[in-house]
Tab-separated table of C-alpha atoms in Angstrom:
chain	number	residue	atom	x	y	z
A	1	MET	CA	108.306	84.124	111.727
A	2	PRO	CA	108.973	86.664	114.431
A	3	GLY	CA	106.622	89.531	114.995
A	4	PRO	CA	103.767	90.902	117.106
A	5	LEU	CA	101.429	88.222	116.002
A	6	GLU	CA	103.898	85.301	116.743
A	7	GLY	CA	101.907	82.346	118.083
A	8	LEU	CA	98.720	83.193	116.216
A	9	LYS	CA	97.583	80.106	114.161
A	10	VAL	CA	95.755	80.766	110.832
A	11	VAL	CA	94.068	78.323	108.462
A	12	GLU	CA	93.818	79.856	104.845
A	13	LEU	CA	91.569	78.202	102.198
A	14	ALA	CA	93.504	79.165	99.159
A	15	GLY	CA	91.758	81.828	96.777
A	16	LEU	CA	92.760	85.001	94.954
A	17	ALA	CA	93.938	88.530	95.823
A	18	PRO	CA	92.004	90.037	98.867
A	19	ALA	CA	91.978	87.021	101.216
A	20	PRO	CA	95.641	86.065	100.379
A	21	PHE	CA	96.613	89.584	100.855
A	22	GLY	CA	94.978	89.772	104.179
A	23	CYS	CA	96.736	86.529	105.254
A	24	MET	CA	100.036	87.775	103.930
A	25	VAL	CA	99.658	90.707	106.290
A	26	LEU	CA	98.957	88.394	109.210
A	27	ALA	CA	101.947	86.202	108.122
A	28	ASP	CA	104.367	89.078	107.728
A	29	LEU	CA	103.507	90.152	111.166
A	30	GLY	CA	104.256	86.827	112.722
A	31	ALA	CA	101.151	84.625	112.330
A	32	SER	CA	101.623	81.059	111.413
A	33	VAL	CA	99.616	80.660	108.247
A	34	VAL	CA	98.805	77.061	106.662
A	35	ARG	CA	97.273	77.584	103.254
A	36	VAL	CA	95.027	74.718	102.051
A	37	ASP	CA	95.621	74.423	98.236
A	38	ARG	CA	93.804	72.292	95.891
A	39	VAL	CA	95.259	68.856	95.174
A	40	GLY	CA	97.331	69.471	92.022
A	41	GLY	CA	96.678	73.227	92.255
A	42	ALA	CA	98.942	75.837	90.620
A	43	PRO	CA	99.080	79.636	91.221
A	44	ALA	CA	96.194	81.191	89.214
A	45	VAL	CA	98.167	84.467	88.629
A	46	PRO	CA	101.786	83.822	87.505
A	47	GLY	CA	104.331	85.568	89.739
A	48	ASP	CA	101.758	86.191	92.512
A	49	VAL	CA	103.968	86.781	95.833
A	50	LEU	CA	100.903	87.183	98.122
A	51	GLY	CA	101.555	83.769	99.299
A	52	ARG	CA	104.821	84.595	101.058
A	53	GLY	CA	105.471	83.487	104.622
A	54	ARG	CA	103.072	80.535	104.457
A	55	ARG	CA	103.120	76.786	104.708
A	56	SER	CA	100.983	74.806	102.161
A	57	ILE	CA	99.019	71.608	102.319
A	58	GLY	CA	97.251	70.100	99.398
A	59	VAL	CA	93.874	68.829	100.325
A	60	ASP	CA	90.778	67.879	98.188
A	61	VAL	CA	88.327	69.558	100.398
A	62	ARG	CA	85.428	68.198	98.279
A	63	ARG	CA	86.078	64.844	99.784
A	64	PRO	CA	84.768	64.151	103.472
A	65	GLU	CA	88.171	62.915	104.452
A	66	GLY	CA	89.749	66.296	103.325
A	67	ALA	CA	87.054	68.347	104.971
A	68	GLU	CA	87.787	66.402	108.030
A	69	LEU	CA	91.511	67.239	107.785
A	70	VAL	CA	90.613	71.055	107.591
A	71	LEU	CA	88.355	70.631	110.677
A	72	ARG	CA	91.418	69.033	112.477
A	73	LEU	CA	93.469	71.991	111.656
A	74	VAL	CA	90.760	74.242	112.749
A	75	ALA	CA	90.468	72.530	116.019
A	76	GLU	CA	94.064	73.804	116.860
A	77	SER	CA	93.829	77.209	115.285
A	78	ASP	CA	92.752	80.674	116.000
A	79	VAL	CA	91.459	81.853	112.553
A	80	LEU	CA	90.084	80.343	109.354
A	81	VAL	CA	89.940	82.412	106.293
A	82	GLU	CA	88.003	81.673	103.142
A	83	GLY	CA	87.039	83.763	100.110
A	84	PHE	CA	84.310	81.668	98.410
A	85	ARG	CA	80.852	82.730	97.401
A	86	PRO	CA	78.316	82.446	100.251
A	87	GLY	CA	77.213	78.849	101.104
A	88	VAL	CA	80.215	76.956	99.405
A	89	THR	CA	82.126	76.116	102.568
A	90	GLU	CA	78.847	75.092	104.285
A	91	ARG	CA	78.279	72.673	101.357
A	92	LEU	CA	81.926	71.423	101.784
A	93	GLY	CA	81.168	70.788	105.544
A	94	ILE	CA	83.708	73.302	106.740
A	95	GLY	CA	81.252	76.350	107.033
A	96	PRO	CA	81.052	78.380	110.102
A	97	ALA	CA	78.808	76.075	112.150
A	98	GLN	CA	80.882	73.046	111.511
A	99	CYS	CA	84.136	74.739	112.339
A	100	LEU	CA	82.932	76.467	115.384
A	101	ALA	CA	81.491	73.362	116.714
A	102	ARG	CA	84.950	71.882	116.517
A	103	ASN	CA	86.509	75.040	117.953
A	104	PRO	CA	84.034	77.675	119.739
A	105	ARG	CA	87.085	80.016	119.982
A	106	LEU	CA	87.766	80.177	116.346
A	107	VAL	CA	87.329	83.510	114.327
A	108	TYR	CA	85.957	82.587	111.017
A	109	GLY	CA	86.865	85.208	108.444
A	110	ARG	CA	84.678	85.387	105.192
A	111	MET	CA	86.138	87.565	102.366
A	112	THR	CA	83.778	88.298	99.380
A	113	GLY	CA	82.919	91.144	97.018
A	114	TRP	CA	79.241	91.719	97.788
A	115	GLY	CA	79.061	90.289	101.333
A	116	GLN	CA	77.139	87.401	102.930
A	117	SER	CA	73.904	88.915	102.526
A	118	GLY	CA	71.866	91.265	99.968
A	119	PRO	CA	70.473	90.629	96.399
A	120	LEU	CA	73.905	90.406	94.745
A	121	ALA	CA	75.595	88.220	97.469
A	122	ASP	CA	75.664	85.138	95.268
A	123	ARG	CA	76.537	86.998	91.966
A	124	ALA	CA	79.968	87.151	90.361
A	125	GLY	CA	81.949	90.287	90.380
A	126	HIS	CA	85.402	91.860	90.455
A	127	ASP	CA	87.155	94.838	92.198
A	128	ILE	CA	86.002	97.164	89.470
A	129	ASN	CA	82.318	96.152	89.994
A	130	TYR	CA	82.399	96.483	93.820
A	131	ILE	CA	84.056	99.925	93.904
A	132	ALA	CA	81.732	100.964	91.247
A	133	VAL	CA	78.566	100.489	93.344
A	134	ALA	CA	80.370	101.598	96.543
A	135	GLY	CA	80.807	105.123	94.973
A	136	ALA	CA	84.526	104.777	95.068
A	137	LEU	CA	85.147	104.659	91.230
A	138	GLU	CA	83.117	107.563	89.891
A	139	PRO	CA	85.047	110.401	91.420
A	140	ILE	CA	88.434	109.182	90.259
A	141	GLY	CA	89.633	110.548	86.896
A	142	ARG	CA	89.786	113.752	84.782
A	143	ALA	CA	87.150	116.150	84.122
A	144	GLY	CA	85.347	115.353	80.833
A	145	GLN	CA	86.773	111.715	80.868
A	146	PRO	CA	85.453	108.543	82.033
A	147	PRO	CA	86.357	107.335	85.485
A	148	THR	CA	89.944	105.972	85.839
A	149	VAL	CA	90.381	102.438	86.911
A	150	PRO	CA	92.617	102.613	90.018
A	151	LEU	CA	94.222	99.186	89.461
A	152	ASN	CA	92.673	96.720	91.999
A	153	LEU	CA	93.897	98.539	94.952
A	154	VAL	CA	90.713	100.187	96.272
A	155	GLY	CA	88.592	97.037	96.328
A	156	ASP	CA	90.763	93.855	96.530
A	157	PHE	CA	93.312	95.192	98.909
A	158	GLY	CA	92.419	98.403	100.545
A	159	GLY	CA	88.812	97.805	100.974
A	160	GLY	CA	89.200	94.044	100.920
A	161	GLY	CA	92.363	92.261	102.492
A	162	LEU	CA	93.155	95.085	104.840
A	163	LEU	CA	89.685	95.359	106.202
A	164	LEU	CA	89.587	91.650	106.525
A	165	ALA	CA	92.845	91.569	108.592
A	166	LEU	CA	91.446	94.410	110.762
A	167	GLY	CA	88.117	92.585	111.395
A	168	LEU	CA	90.149	89.333	112.239
A	169	LEU	CA	92.233	91.032	114.740
A	170	ALA	CA	89.202	92.964	116.204
A	171	ALA	CA	87.417	89.630	116.839
A	172	LEU	CA	90.511	88.059	118.367
A	173	TYR	CA	90.587	91.069	120.782
A	174	GLU	CA	87.127	90.610	121.764
A	175	ARG	CA	87.534	86.875	122.223
A	176	GLU	CA	90.004	87.794	125.020
A	177	ARG	CA	86.997	89.081	126.985
A	178	SER	CA	84.252	86.772	125.858
A	179	GLY	CA	86.290	83.615	125.177
A	180	ARG	CA	84.074	83.179	122.104
A	181	GLY	CA	84.986	83.191	118.323
A	182	GLN	CA	82.760	84.639	115.786
A	183	VAL	CA	82.179	85.189	112.072
A	184	VAL	CA	83.842	88.235	110.334
A	185	ASP	CA	81.937	89.230	107.108
A	186	ALA	CA	84.260	91.357	105.195
A	187	ALA	CA	82.931	92.641	101.771
A	188	MET	CA	84.933	94.672	99.268
A	189	VAL	CA	81.837	96.840	98.639
A	190	ASP	CA	81.542	97.810	102.353
A	191	GLY	CA	85.341	98.311	102.543
A	192	ALA	CA	85.479	100.447	99.490
A	193	ALA	CA	82.565	102.558	100.581
A	194	LEU	CA	84.353	102.888	103.974
A	195	LEU	CA	87.297	104.347	102.153
A	196	THR	CA	85.083	107.139	100.722
A	197	THR	CA	84.024	108.451	104.118
A	198	PHE	CA	86.062	111.646	103.829
A	199	LEU	CA	84.447	112.559	100.555
A	200	HIS	CA	80.960	112.189	102.068
A	201	GLY	CA	82.022	114.622	104.777
A	202	MET	CA	83.466	117.172	102.254
A	203	SER	CA	80.266	116.890	100.146
A	204	SER	CA	77.969	117.482	103.060
A	205	VAL	CA	79.505	120.950	103.540
A	206	GLY	CA	79.825	121.880	99.981
A	207	ALA	CA	83.577	121.240	99.669
A	208	TRP	CA	83.158	118.529	97.063
A	209	SER	CA	81.204	119.482	94.127
A	210	GLY	CA	80.563	115.979	92.941
A	211	GLY	CA	82.127	116.763	89.427
A	212	ARG	CA	84.945	114.318	88.560
A	213	GLY	CA	88.312	116.213	88.238
A	214	GLY	CA	87.290	119.507	89.554
A	215	ASN	CA	87.815	119.331	93.234
A	216	LEU	CA	90.614	119.772	95.716
A	217	LEU	CA	91.946	116.278	95.925
A	218	ASP	CA	91.118	114.932	92.550
A	219	GLY	CA	93.432	116.797	90.340
A	220	GLY	CA	91.071	119.665	89.903
A	221	ALA	CA	93.188	121.971	91.931
A	222	PRO	CA	96.590	122.889	90.220
A	223	PHE	CA	98.498	122.765	93.224
A	224	TYR	CA	97.413	119.086	93.876
A	225	ASP	CA	98.188	117.300	90.647
A	226	VAL	CA	100.815	115.447	88.638
A	227	TYR	CA	102.916	117.268	85.891
A	228	GLU	CA	104.927	116.205	82.879
A	229	ALA	CA	108.749	117.005	83.264
A	230	ALA	CA	111.238	117.828	80.423
A	231	ASP	CA	112.109	114.127	80.026
A	232	GLY	CA	108.377	112.912	79.670
A	233	ARG	CA	108.308	111.557	83.207
A	234	TYR	CA	106.022	113.057	85.950
A	235	VAL	CA	106.356	114.792	89.275
A	236	SER	CA	103.656	115.034	91.931
A	237	VAL	CA	102.603	118.344	93.518
A	238	GLY	CA	100.742	118.307	96.888
A	239	ALA	CA	101.139	121.809	98.198
A	240	LEU	CA	97.760	122.227	100.083
A	241	GLU	CA	98.746	124.399	102.960
A	242	ASP	CA	99.724	127.919	102.399
A	243	LYS	CA	103.242	127.580	103.901
A	244	PHE	CA	103.931	124.508	101.571
A	245	TYR	CA	102.459	126.293	98.641
A	246	ALA	CA	104.759	129.291	99.343
A	247	GLU	CA	107.754	126.964	99.111
A	248	LEU	CA	106.498	125.473	95.952
A	249	VAL	CA	106.150	128.999	94.575
A	250	THR	CA	109.862	129.656	95.419
A	251	LEU	CA	111.034	126.323	94.040
A	252	LEU	CA	109.243	127.028	90.730
A	253	ASP	CA	110.108	130.662	90.639
A	254	LEU	CA	106.388	131.736	90.434
A	255	ALA	CA	106.522	134.759	92.746
A	256	ASP	CA	103.990	136.388	90.477
A	257	ALA	CA	101.511	133.434	90.222
A	258	PRO	CA	97.903	134.335	90.519
A	259	ASP	CA	95.936	133.920	93.756
A	260	ARG	CA	95.149	130.230	94.253
A	261	ARG	CA	92.320	130.677	96.582
A	262	ASP	CA	90.158	131.746	93.737
A	263	PRO	CA	89.286	128.827	91.340
A	264	ALA	CA	88.889	131.333	88.582
A	265	HIS	CA	92.516	131.593	88.540
A	266	TRP	CA	93.207	127.794	88.467
A	267	PRO	CA	93.462	127.396	84.716
A	268	GLU	CA	96.143	130.103	84.479
A	269	LEU	CA	98.059	128.777	87.526
A	270	ARG	CA	97.944	125.310	86.215
A	271	ALA	CA	99.438	126.433	82.946
A	272	ARG	CA	102.235	128.365	84.886
A	273	ILE	CA	103.101	125.475	86.997
A	274	ALA	CA	103.142	123.076	83.928
A	275	ALA	CA	105.430	125.404	81.983
A	276	ALA	CA	107.885	125.671	85.001
A	277	ILE	CA	108.082	121.991	85.596
A	278	ALA	CA	108.551	121.369	81.814
A	279	THR	CA	111.972	123.004	81.935
A	280	ARG	CA	113.670	120.322	84.020
A	281	THR	CA	113.623	116.631	84.211
A	282	ARG	CA	111.743	114.704	86.839
A	283	ASP	CA	114.940	113.681	88.700
A	284	GLU	CA	116.267	117.170	88.579
A	285	TRP	CA	113.150	118.556	90.234
A	286	ALA	CA	113.221	115.786	92.667
A	287	ALA	CA	116.893	116.873	93.586
A	288	LEU	CA	115.853	120.460	93.918
A	289	ALA	CA	112.923	119.591	95.999
A	290	GLU	CA	114.812	117.758	98.572
A	291	GLY	CA	115.243	119.471	101.893
A	292	THR	CA	112.228	121.658	101.125
A	293	ASP	CA	108.481	121.480	102.199
A	294	ALA	CA	107.430	122.075	98.686
A	295	CYS	CA	105.441	118.817	98.508
A	296	LEU	CA	107.101	117.980	95.170
A	297	ALA	CA	108.001	114.342	94.838
A	298	PRO	CA	108.797	112.201	91.618
A	299	VAL	CA	106.243	109.844	90.192
A	300	LEU	CA	108.102	106.538	90.312
A	301	ALA	CA	107.220	103.304	88.482
A	302	PRO	CA	106.757	100.233	90.892
A	303	GLY	CA	110.209	98.871	89.505
A	304	GLU	CA	111.828	102.177	90.452
A	305	ALA	CA	110.462	102.568	93.883
A	306	PRO	CA	112.927	100.104	95.806
A	307	ALA	CA	115.995	102.125	94.743
A	308	TYR	CA	114.545	105.499	95.710
A	309	GLY	CA	116.706	106.995	98.399
A	310	HIS	CA	114.103	107.206	101.112
A	311	ASN	CA	112.750	103.889	100.483
A	312	ALA	CA	116.269	102.259	100.304
A	313	GLU	CA	117.239	103.862	103.639
A	314	ARG	CA	113.997	102.600	105.439
A	315	ALA	CA	114.285	99.194	103.670
A	316	THR	CA	110.731	99.628	102.453
A	317	PHE	CA	111.369	96.808	99.869
A	318	VAL	CA	112.867	93.642	100.307
A	319	GLU	CA	114.099	90.826	98.059
A	320	VAL	CA	112.145	87.472	98.549
A	321	GLY	CA	113.024	84.471	96.374
A	322	GLY	CA	114.775	86.802	94.011
A	323	VAL	CA	111.569	89.053	93.539
A	324	PRO	CA	111.767	92.692	94.847
A	325	GLN	CA	108.559	93.431	96.791
A	326	PRO	CA	107.282	95.642	99.651
A	327	ALA	CA	108.556	94.716	103.243
A	328	PRO	CA	106.199	93.947	105.955
A	329	ALA	CA	104.484	96.843	107.459
A	330	PRO	CA	103.803	98.537	109.758
A	331	ARG	CA	106.944	98.550	112.095
A	332	PHE	CA	107.259	97.541	115.645
A	333	ASP	CA	110.085	98.566	117.996
A	334	ARG	CA	109.912	95.629	120.440
A	335	THR	CA	108.728	92.803	118.038
A	336	PRO	CA	109.747	93.600	114.675
A	337	ALA	CA	108.667	91.390	111.781
A	338	GLY	CA	111.151	89.058	110.198
A	339	GLU	CA	112.023	88.827	106.588
A	340	PRO	CA	109.257	86.916	104.666
A	341	THR	CA	109.977	83.483	103.084
A	342	ALA	CA	109.040	82.848	99.427
A	343	PRO	CA	105.528	81.480	98.568
A	344	PRO	CA	105.543	77.722	98.860
A	345	THR	CA	104.419	75.376	96.092
A	346	ALA	CA	101.184	73.759	96.494
A	347	GLY	CA	101.335	70.976	99.048
A	348	ALA	CA	104.950	71.501	99.899
A	349	ASP	CA	104.266	71.165	103.633
A	350	THR	CA	101.651	68.537	103.489
A	351	ASP	CA	103.711	65.928	105.457
A	352	GLU	CA	104.945	68.166	108.114
A	353	VAL	CA	101.503	69.784	108.749
A	354	LEU	CA	99.712	66.441	108.913
A	355	ALA	CA	102.449	64.934	111.208
A	356	GLY	CA	101.785	67.926	113.348
A	357	LEU	CA	98.067	66.770	113.628
A	358	GLY	CA	99.320	63.457	114.742
A	359	LEU	CA	98.748	61.469	111.641
A	360	THR	CA	101.399	58.641	111.203
A	361	GLY	CA	103.424	58.255	107.942
A	362	ASP	CA	101.137	55.295	106.787
A	363	GLU	CA	98.068	57.308	107.321
A	364	VAL	CA	99.457	60.177	105.260
A	365	ALA	CA	100.539	57.641	102.552
A	366	ALA	CA	97.093	56.281	102.429
A	367	LEU	CA	95.414	59.516	102.028
A	368	ARG	CA	97.825	60.526	99.370
A	369	SER	CA	97.286	57.285	97.443
A	370	ALA	CA	93.409	57.926	97.491
A	371	GLY	CA	93.948	61.475	96.253
A	372	VAL	CA	92.839	63.246	99.396
A	373	VAL	CA	95.997	64.958	99.908
A	374	ALA	CA	99.048	65.898	97.739
């Protein structure tokens, strides 16, 4: 697929969520990604589209012959990505030492929740656990309520897959100077913690109280929150700066609103804003706010987002294999990304990939008969 990463060769050991997302980003931007699926494997999550833009080879990596096929792929690739617990790939014979011995220029990406070291490194966990101990979950939610689970966006994808992709590209950039590959240890707890950097800075100067739902950016401020419209749907308000707040006041006809700079007035101001927004539907407010800097926008469901005017004009979403989904991002003026292809079925490209490694048809047939490949 075209894009700024065209020519980059990636081997992905099939997994869930964060590592596939990181590899999806690389594939979206032009990298050639071969996913190593289990023999007889099937998608663990129905409808998962994170595997788009790949080729798939079915290999039993528990067999020495299967591990050798991975090493042969590695010898001709730039990157390998795995998302197992620490030590698993070493036991399979495809760990960093084995792969780097075969290809010293390889960048070996490891995607885990806890990281490759520390007392929790070999423990099970999921996104919610990683963001909890990173300090990223506690601040999210309403005052007086438990923390709100932000889907799996903060750990799996923001602090996981995206951090992994960045780390891989950084290591590839360094390789241009040193000529050597290295291991990238991407941990969701580290990435989720990194995403809270701004909060730590605000807290250090007293601009973040630490109480959930009572601060400037967590729904505590009435001019940075969501409000229910007349039709039961919602609009978002983000009028932080004075000039934008002035436009919001004009839009909502709140000329006599109380001084927003004094938090003591926030309950009254919130009630006034809520009452004003409750007089029109979500889409009526969206239409009125267009062309203004009032920082008011409709809260759209994922299924509504592709048809929203701005998104449609920019082609922010595409349809791949009949499924609407976000388009590759970011955008490049000289080397734009192509349109992604649908995720392959497990093993769909086994023959083609193995032929590219120099295996004959008879050799592939023998491996398939032995259950090494599918």
